[in-house]
mmCIF file of C-alpha atoms and ligand atoms in Angstrom:
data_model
loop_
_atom_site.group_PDB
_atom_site.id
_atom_site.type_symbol
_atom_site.label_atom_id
_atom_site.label_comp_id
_atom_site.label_asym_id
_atom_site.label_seq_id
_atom_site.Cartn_x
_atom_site.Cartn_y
_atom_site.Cartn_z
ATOM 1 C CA UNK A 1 27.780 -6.749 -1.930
ATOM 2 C CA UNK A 2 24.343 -4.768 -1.084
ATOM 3 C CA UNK A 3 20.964 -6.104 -0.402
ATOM 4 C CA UNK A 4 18.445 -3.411 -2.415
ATOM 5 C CA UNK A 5 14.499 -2.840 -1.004
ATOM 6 C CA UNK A 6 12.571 -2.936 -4.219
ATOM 7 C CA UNK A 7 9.313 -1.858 -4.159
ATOM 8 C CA UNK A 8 7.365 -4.308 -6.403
ATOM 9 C CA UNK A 9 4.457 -1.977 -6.831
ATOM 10 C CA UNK A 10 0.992 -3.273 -6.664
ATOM 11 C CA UNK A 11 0.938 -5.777 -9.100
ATOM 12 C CA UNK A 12 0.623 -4.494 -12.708
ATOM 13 C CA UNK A 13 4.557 -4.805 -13.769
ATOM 14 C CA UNK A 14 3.633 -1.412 -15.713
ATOM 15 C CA UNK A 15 3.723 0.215 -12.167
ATOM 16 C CA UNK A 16 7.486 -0.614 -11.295
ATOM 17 C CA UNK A 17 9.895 2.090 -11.713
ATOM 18 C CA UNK A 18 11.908 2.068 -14.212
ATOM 19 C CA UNK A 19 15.127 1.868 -11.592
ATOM 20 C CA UNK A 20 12.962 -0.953 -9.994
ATOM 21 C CA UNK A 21 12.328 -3.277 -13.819
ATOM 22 C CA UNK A 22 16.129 -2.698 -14.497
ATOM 23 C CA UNK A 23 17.088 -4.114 -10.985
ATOM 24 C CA UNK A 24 15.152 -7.079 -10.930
ATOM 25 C CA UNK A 25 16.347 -7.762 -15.060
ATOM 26 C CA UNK A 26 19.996 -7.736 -14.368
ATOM 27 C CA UNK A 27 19.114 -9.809 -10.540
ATOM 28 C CA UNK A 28 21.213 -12.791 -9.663
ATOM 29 C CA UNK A 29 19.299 -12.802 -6.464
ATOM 30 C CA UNK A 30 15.514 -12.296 -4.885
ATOM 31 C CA UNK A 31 13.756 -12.643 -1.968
ATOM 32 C CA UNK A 32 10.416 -11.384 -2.794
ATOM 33 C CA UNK A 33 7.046 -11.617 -0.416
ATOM 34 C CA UNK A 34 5.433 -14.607 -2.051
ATOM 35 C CA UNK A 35 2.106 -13.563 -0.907
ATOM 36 C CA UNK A 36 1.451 -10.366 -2.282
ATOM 37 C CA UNK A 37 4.017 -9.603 -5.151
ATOM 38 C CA UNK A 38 2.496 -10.421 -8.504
ATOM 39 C CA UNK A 39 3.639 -13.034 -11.116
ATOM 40 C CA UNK A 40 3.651 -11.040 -13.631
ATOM 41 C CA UNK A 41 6.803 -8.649 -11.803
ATOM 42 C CA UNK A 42 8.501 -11.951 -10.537
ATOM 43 C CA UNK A 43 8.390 -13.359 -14.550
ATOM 44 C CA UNK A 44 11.186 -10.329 -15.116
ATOM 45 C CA UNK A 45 13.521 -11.933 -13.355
ATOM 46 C CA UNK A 46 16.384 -14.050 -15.314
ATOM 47 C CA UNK A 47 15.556 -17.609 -15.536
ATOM 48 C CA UNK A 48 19.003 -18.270 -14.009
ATOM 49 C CA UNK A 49 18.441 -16.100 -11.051
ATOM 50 C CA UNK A 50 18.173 -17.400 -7.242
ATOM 51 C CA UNK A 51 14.531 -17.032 -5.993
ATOM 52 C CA UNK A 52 13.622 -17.571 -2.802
ATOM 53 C CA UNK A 53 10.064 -16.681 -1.231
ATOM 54 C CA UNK A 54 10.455 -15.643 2.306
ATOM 55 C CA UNK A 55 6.244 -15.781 2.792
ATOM 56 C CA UNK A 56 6.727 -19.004 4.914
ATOM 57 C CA UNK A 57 10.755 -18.260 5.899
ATOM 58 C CA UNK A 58 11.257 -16.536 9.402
ATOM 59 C CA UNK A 59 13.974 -13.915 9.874
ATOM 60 C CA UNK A 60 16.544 -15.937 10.498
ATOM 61 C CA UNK A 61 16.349 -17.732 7.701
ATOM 62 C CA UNK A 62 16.378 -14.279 5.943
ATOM 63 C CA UNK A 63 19.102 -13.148 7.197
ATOM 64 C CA UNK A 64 20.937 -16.711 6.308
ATOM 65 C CA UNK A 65 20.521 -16.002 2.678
ATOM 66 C CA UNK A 66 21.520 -12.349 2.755
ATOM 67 C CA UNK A 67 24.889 -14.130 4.876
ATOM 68 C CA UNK A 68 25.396 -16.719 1.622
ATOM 69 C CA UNK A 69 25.248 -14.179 -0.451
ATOM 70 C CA UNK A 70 27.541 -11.729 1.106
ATOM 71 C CA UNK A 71 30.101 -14.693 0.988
ATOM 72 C CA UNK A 72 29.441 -15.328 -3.206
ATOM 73 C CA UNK A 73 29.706 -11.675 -2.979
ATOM 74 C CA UNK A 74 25.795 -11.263 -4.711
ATOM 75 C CA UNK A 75 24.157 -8.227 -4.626
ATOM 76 C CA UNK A 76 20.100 -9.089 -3.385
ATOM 77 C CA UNK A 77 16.922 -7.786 -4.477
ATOM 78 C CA UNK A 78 14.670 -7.399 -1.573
ATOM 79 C CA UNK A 79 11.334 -7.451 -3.177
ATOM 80 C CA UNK A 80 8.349 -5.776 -0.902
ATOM 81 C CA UNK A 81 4.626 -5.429 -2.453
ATOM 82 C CA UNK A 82 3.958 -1.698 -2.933
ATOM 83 C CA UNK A 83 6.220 0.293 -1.272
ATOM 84 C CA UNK A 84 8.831 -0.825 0.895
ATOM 85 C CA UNK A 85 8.218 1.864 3.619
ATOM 86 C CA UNK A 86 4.261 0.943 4.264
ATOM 87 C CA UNK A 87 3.983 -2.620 6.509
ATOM 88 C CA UNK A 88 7.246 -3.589 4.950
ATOM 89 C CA UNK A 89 8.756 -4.955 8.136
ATOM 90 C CA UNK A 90 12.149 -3.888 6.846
ATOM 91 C CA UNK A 91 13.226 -2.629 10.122
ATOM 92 C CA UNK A 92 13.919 -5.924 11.100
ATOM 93 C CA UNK A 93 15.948 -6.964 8.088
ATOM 94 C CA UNK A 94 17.768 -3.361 8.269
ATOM 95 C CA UNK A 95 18.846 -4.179 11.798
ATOM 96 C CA UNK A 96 20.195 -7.380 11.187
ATOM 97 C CA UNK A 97 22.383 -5.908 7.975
ATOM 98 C CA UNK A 98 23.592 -3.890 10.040
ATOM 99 C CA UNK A 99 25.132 -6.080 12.888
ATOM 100 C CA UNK A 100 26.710 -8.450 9.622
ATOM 101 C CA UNK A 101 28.060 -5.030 8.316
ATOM 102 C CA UNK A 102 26.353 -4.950 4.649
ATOM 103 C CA UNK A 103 24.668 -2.078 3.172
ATOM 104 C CA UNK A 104 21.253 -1.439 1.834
ATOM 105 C CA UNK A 105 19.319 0.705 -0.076
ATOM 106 C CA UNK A 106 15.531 1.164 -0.790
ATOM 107 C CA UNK A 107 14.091 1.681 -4.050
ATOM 108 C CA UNK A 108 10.334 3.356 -3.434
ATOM 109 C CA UNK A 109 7.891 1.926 -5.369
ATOM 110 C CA UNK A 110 3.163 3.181 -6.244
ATOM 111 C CA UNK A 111 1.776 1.720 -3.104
ATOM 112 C CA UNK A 112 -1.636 -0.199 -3.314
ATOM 113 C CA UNK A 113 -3.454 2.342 -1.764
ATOM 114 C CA UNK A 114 -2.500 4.753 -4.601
ATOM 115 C CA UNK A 115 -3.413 1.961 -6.912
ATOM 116 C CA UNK A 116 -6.566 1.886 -5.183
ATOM 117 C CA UNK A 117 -6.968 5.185 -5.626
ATOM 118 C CA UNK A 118 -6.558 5.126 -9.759
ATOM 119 C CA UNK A 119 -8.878 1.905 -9.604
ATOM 120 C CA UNK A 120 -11.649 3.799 -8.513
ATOM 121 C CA UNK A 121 -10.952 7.296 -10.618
ATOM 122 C CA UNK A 122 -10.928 9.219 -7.781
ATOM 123 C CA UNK A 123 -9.041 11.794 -5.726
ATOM 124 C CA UNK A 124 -8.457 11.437 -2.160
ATOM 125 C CA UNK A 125 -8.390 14.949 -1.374
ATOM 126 C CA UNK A 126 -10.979 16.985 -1.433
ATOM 127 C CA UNK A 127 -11.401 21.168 -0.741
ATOM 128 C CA UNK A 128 -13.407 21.712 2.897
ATOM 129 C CA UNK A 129 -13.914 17.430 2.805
ATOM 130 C CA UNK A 130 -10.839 16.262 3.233
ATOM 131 C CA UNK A 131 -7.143 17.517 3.237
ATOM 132 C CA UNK A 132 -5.548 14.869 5.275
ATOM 133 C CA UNK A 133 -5.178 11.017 4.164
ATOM 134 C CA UNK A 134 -4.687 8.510 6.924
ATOM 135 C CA UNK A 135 -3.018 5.275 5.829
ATOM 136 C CA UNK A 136 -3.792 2.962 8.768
ATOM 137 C CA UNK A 137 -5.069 -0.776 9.447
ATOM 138 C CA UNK A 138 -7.251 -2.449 12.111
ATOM 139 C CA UNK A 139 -5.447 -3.866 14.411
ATOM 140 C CA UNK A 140 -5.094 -8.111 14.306
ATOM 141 C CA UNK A 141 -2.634 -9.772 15.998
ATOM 142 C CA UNK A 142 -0.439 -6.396 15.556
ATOM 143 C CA UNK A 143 -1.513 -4.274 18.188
ATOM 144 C CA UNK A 144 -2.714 -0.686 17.859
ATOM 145 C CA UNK A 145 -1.426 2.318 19.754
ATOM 146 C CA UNK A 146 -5.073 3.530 21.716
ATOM 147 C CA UNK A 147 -4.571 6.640 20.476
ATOM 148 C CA UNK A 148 -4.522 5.501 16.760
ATOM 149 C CA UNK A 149 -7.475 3.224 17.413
ATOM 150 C CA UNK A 150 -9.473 3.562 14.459
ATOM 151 C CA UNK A 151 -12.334 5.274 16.241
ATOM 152 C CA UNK A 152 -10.071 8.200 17.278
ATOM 153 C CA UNK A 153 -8.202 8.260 13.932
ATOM 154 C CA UNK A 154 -12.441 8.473 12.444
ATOM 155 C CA UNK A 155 -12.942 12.234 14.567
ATOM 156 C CA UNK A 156 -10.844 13.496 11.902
ATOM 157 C CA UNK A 157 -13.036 12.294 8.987
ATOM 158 C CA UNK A 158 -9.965 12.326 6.839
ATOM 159 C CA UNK A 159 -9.935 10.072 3.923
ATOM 160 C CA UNK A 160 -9.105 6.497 5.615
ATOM 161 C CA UNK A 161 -7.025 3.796 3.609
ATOM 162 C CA UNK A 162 -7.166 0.978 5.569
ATOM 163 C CA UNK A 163 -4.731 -2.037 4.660
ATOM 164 C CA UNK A 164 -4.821 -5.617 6.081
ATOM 165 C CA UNK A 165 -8.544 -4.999 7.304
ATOM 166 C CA UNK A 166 -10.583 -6.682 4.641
ATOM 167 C CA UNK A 167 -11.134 -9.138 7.201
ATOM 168 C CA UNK A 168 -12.713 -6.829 10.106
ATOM 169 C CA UNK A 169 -14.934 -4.959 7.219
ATOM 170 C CA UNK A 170 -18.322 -5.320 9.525
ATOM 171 C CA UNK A 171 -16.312 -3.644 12.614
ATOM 172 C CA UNK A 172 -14.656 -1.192 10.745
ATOM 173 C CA UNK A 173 -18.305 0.006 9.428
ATOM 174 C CA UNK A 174 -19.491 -0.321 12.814
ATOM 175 C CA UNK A 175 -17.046 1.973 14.076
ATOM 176 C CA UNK A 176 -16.911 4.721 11.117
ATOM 177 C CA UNK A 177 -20.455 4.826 10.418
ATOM 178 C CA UNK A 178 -20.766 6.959 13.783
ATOM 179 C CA UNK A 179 -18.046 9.401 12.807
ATOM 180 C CA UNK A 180 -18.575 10.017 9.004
ATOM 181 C CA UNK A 181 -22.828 8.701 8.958
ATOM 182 C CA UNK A 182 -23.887 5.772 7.627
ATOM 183 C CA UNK A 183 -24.293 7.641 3.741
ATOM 184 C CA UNK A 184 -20.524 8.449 3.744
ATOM 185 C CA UNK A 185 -18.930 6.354 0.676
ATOM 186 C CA UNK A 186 -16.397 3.778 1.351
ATOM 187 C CA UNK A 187 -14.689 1.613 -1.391
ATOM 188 C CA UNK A 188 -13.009 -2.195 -1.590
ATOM 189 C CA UNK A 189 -10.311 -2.665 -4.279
ATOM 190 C CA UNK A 190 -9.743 -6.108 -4.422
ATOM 191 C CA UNK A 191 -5.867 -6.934 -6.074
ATOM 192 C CA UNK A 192 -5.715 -3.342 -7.355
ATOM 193 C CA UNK A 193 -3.984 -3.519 -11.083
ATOM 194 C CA UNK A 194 -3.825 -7.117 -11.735
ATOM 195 C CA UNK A 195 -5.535 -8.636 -14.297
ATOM 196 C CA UNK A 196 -8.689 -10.215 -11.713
ATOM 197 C CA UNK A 197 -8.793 -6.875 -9.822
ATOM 198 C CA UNK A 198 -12.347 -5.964 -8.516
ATOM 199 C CA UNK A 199 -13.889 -2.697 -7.112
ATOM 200 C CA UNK A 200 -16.400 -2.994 -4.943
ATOM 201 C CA UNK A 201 -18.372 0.347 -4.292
ATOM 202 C CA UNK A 202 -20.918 1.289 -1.427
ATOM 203 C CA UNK A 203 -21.407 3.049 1.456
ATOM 204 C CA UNK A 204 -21.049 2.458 4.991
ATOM 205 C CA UNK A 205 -25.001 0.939 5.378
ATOM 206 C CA UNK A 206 -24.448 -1.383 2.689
ATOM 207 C CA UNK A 207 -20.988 -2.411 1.547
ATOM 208 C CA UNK A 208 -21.109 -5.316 4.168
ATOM 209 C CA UNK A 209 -23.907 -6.533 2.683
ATOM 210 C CA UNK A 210 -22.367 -6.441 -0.651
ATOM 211 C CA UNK A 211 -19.356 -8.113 0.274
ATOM 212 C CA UNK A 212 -21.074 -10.883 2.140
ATOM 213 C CA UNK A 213 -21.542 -12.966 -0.944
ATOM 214 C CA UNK A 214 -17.717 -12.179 -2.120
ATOM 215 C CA UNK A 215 -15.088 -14.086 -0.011
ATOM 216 C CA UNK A 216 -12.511 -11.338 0.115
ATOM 217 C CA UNK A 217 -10.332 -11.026 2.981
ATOM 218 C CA UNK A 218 -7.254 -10.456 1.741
ATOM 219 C CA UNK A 219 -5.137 -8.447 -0.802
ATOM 220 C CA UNK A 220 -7.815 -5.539 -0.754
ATOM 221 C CA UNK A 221 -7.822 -1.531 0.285
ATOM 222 C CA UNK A 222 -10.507 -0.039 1.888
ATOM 223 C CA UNK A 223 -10.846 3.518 1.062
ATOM 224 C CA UNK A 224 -13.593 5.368 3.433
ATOM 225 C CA UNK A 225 -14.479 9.358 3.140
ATOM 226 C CA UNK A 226 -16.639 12.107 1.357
ATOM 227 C CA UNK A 227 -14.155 12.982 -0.986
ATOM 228 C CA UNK A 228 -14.858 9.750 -2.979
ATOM 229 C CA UNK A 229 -18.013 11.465 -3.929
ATOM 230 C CA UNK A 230 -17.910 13.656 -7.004
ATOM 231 C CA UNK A 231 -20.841 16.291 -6.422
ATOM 232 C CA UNK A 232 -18.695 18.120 -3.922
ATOM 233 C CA UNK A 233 -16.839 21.196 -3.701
ATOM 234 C CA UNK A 234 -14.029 21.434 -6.223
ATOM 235 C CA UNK A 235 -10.162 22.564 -5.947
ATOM 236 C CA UNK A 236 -9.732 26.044 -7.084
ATOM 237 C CA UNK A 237 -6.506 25.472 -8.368
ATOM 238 C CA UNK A 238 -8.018 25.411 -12.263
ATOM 239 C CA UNK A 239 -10.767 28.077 -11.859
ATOM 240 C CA UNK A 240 -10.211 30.536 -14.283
ATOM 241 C CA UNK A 241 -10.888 33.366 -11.687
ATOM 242 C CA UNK A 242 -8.650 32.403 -9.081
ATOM 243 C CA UNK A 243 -4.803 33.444 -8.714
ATOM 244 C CA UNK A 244 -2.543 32.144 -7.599
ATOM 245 C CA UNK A 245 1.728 31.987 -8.125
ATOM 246 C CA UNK A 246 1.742 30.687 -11.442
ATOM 247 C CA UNK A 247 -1.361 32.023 -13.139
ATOM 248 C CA UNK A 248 -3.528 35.661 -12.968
ATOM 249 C CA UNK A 249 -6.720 34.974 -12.511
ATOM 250 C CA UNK A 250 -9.838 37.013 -13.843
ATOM 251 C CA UNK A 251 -10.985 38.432 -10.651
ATOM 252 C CA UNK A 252 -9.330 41.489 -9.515
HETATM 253 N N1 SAH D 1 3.822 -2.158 1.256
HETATM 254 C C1 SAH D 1 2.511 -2.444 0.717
HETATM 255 C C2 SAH D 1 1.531 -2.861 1.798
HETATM 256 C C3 SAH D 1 1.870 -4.199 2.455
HETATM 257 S S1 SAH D 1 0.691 -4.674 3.664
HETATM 258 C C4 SAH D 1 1.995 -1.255 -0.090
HETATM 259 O O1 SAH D 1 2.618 -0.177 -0.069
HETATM 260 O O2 SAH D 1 0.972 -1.402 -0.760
HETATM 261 C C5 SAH D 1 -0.387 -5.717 2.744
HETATM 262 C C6 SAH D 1 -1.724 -5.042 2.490
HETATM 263 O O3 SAH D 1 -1.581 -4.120 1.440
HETATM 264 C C7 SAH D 1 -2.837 -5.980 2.068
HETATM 265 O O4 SAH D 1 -3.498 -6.548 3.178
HETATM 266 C C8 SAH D 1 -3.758 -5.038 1.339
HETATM 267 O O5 SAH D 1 -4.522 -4.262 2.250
HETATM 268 C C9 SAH D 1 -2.775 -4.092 0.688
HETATM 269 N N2 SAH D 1 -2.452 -4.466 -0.694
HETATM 270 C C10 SAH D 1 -1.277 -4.887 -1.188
HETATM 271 N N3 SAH D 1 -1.348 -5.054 -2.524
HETATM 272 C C11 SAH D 1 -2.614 -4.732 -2.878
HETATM 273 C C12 SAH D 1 -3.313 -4.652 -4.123
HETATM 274 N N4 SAH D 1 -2.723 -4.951 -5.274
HETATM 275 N N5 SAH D 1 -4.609 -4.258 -4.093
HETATM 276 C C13 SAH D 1 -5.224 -3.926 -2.950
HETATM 277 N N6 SAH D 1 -4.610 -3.973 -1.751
HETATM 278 C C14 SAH D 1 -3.331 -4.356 -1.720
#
């Protein structure tokens, strides 16, 4: 008996892994994050399969199924939105597997903010903009480290994805708007690839004022940085002059 991390990807069943649609087809039994995997991923599962939501379960509980199960001898599917690694709070689980002696594995599945990304047609690195991504959050009732306070992490104007923050939008602006200037594009992706997913595009002056009449706080990326603008230096990867390992360019 093993208990398998799945990453559910960000909603659109299209975006599981193959490994990932195979697992949860043949599952006998899943505990999946009720409040952020889709519908649509959790309809692959066998009618006859144990399902068991652990949004409103505490670890304990958890770790009482994954016990039951070890005793039927049922391998578990660990469902986690996006990618297991990313705010997954498997640690916990891990740790707790490990003291009742059964193995795990993780399956990696497209996180939101790279759904996020394809939402919005963009690339998130740019040549002389940007050649660092930070994937960070604002800090709630989960506290920060100072020194990845979001106003430090801005100095670096890297491209910022910020997850569980859709709630602190006006501070985050507040805070960025020094750093990158208040014409520096940011993005909201609302439930990035499912079917009522919405993009919300701005910059920081005025994306609070668009979201103000939209009541989105949660399930929603924030993507801040220059390289979501297009008229800006490109990669030179393609340029017909340039060399480089694979390809002779034109220029000597
Ligand atoms: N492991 C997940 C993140 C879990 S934390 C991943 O890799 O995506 C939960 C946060 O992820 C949400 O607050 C939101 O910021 C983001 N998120 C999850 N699914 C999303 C989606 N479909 N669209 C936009 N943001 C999403």
């Amino acid at each position: 008996m093993k208990v398998i991390f799945v990453g559910a990807g960000p909603g659109d069943p299209e975006l599981l892994t193959v490994k990932a649609a195979r697992l949860l087809k043949n599952c006998r039994c899943c505990i999946y994050a009720g409040s952020l995997v889709s519908p649509r991923v959790l309809a692959l599962l066998p009618a006859k399969a144990g399902k068991h939501d652990s949004a409103a379960l505490a670890l304990p509980e958890i770790v009482e199924l994954y016990r039951r199960a070890q005793k039927r001898n049922l391998n578990v599917i660990r469902l986690h939105s996006g990618d297991p690694s990313i705010y997954g709070a498997i640690r916990e689980q891990m740790n707790e597997l490990d003291k009742l002696g059964i193995g795990y594995e993780v399956v990696p599945g497209v996180s939101s903010f790279q759904a996020a990304a394809a939402a919005l047609k963009t690339e998130l690195t740019a040549p002389e903009i940007s050649q660092t991504i930070i994937l960070t959050r604002t800090s709630g009732r989960t506290p920060l480290p100072r020194e990845q306070e979001l106003d430090r992490l801005a100095q670096t104007r890297a491209t910022l994805c910020l997850f569980l923050s859709a709630a602190n939008l006006k501070a985050v602006v507040r805070t960025l708007a020094k750093h990158y200037g208040r014409d520096c594009p940011i993005a909201v992706v609302y439930r990035a690839s499912w079917p009522d997913q919405r993009v919300i595009r701005g910059t920081l002056a005025d994306i609070a004022s668009k979201m103000a009449k939209l009541n989105i706080r949660k399930t929603a990326m924030l993507i801040v940085g220059r390289a979501l603008n297009r008229d800006i230096p490109v990669s030179r990867l393609y340029d017909a002059a340039f060399s480089h390992g694979c390809r002779k360019g034109s220029r000597k």
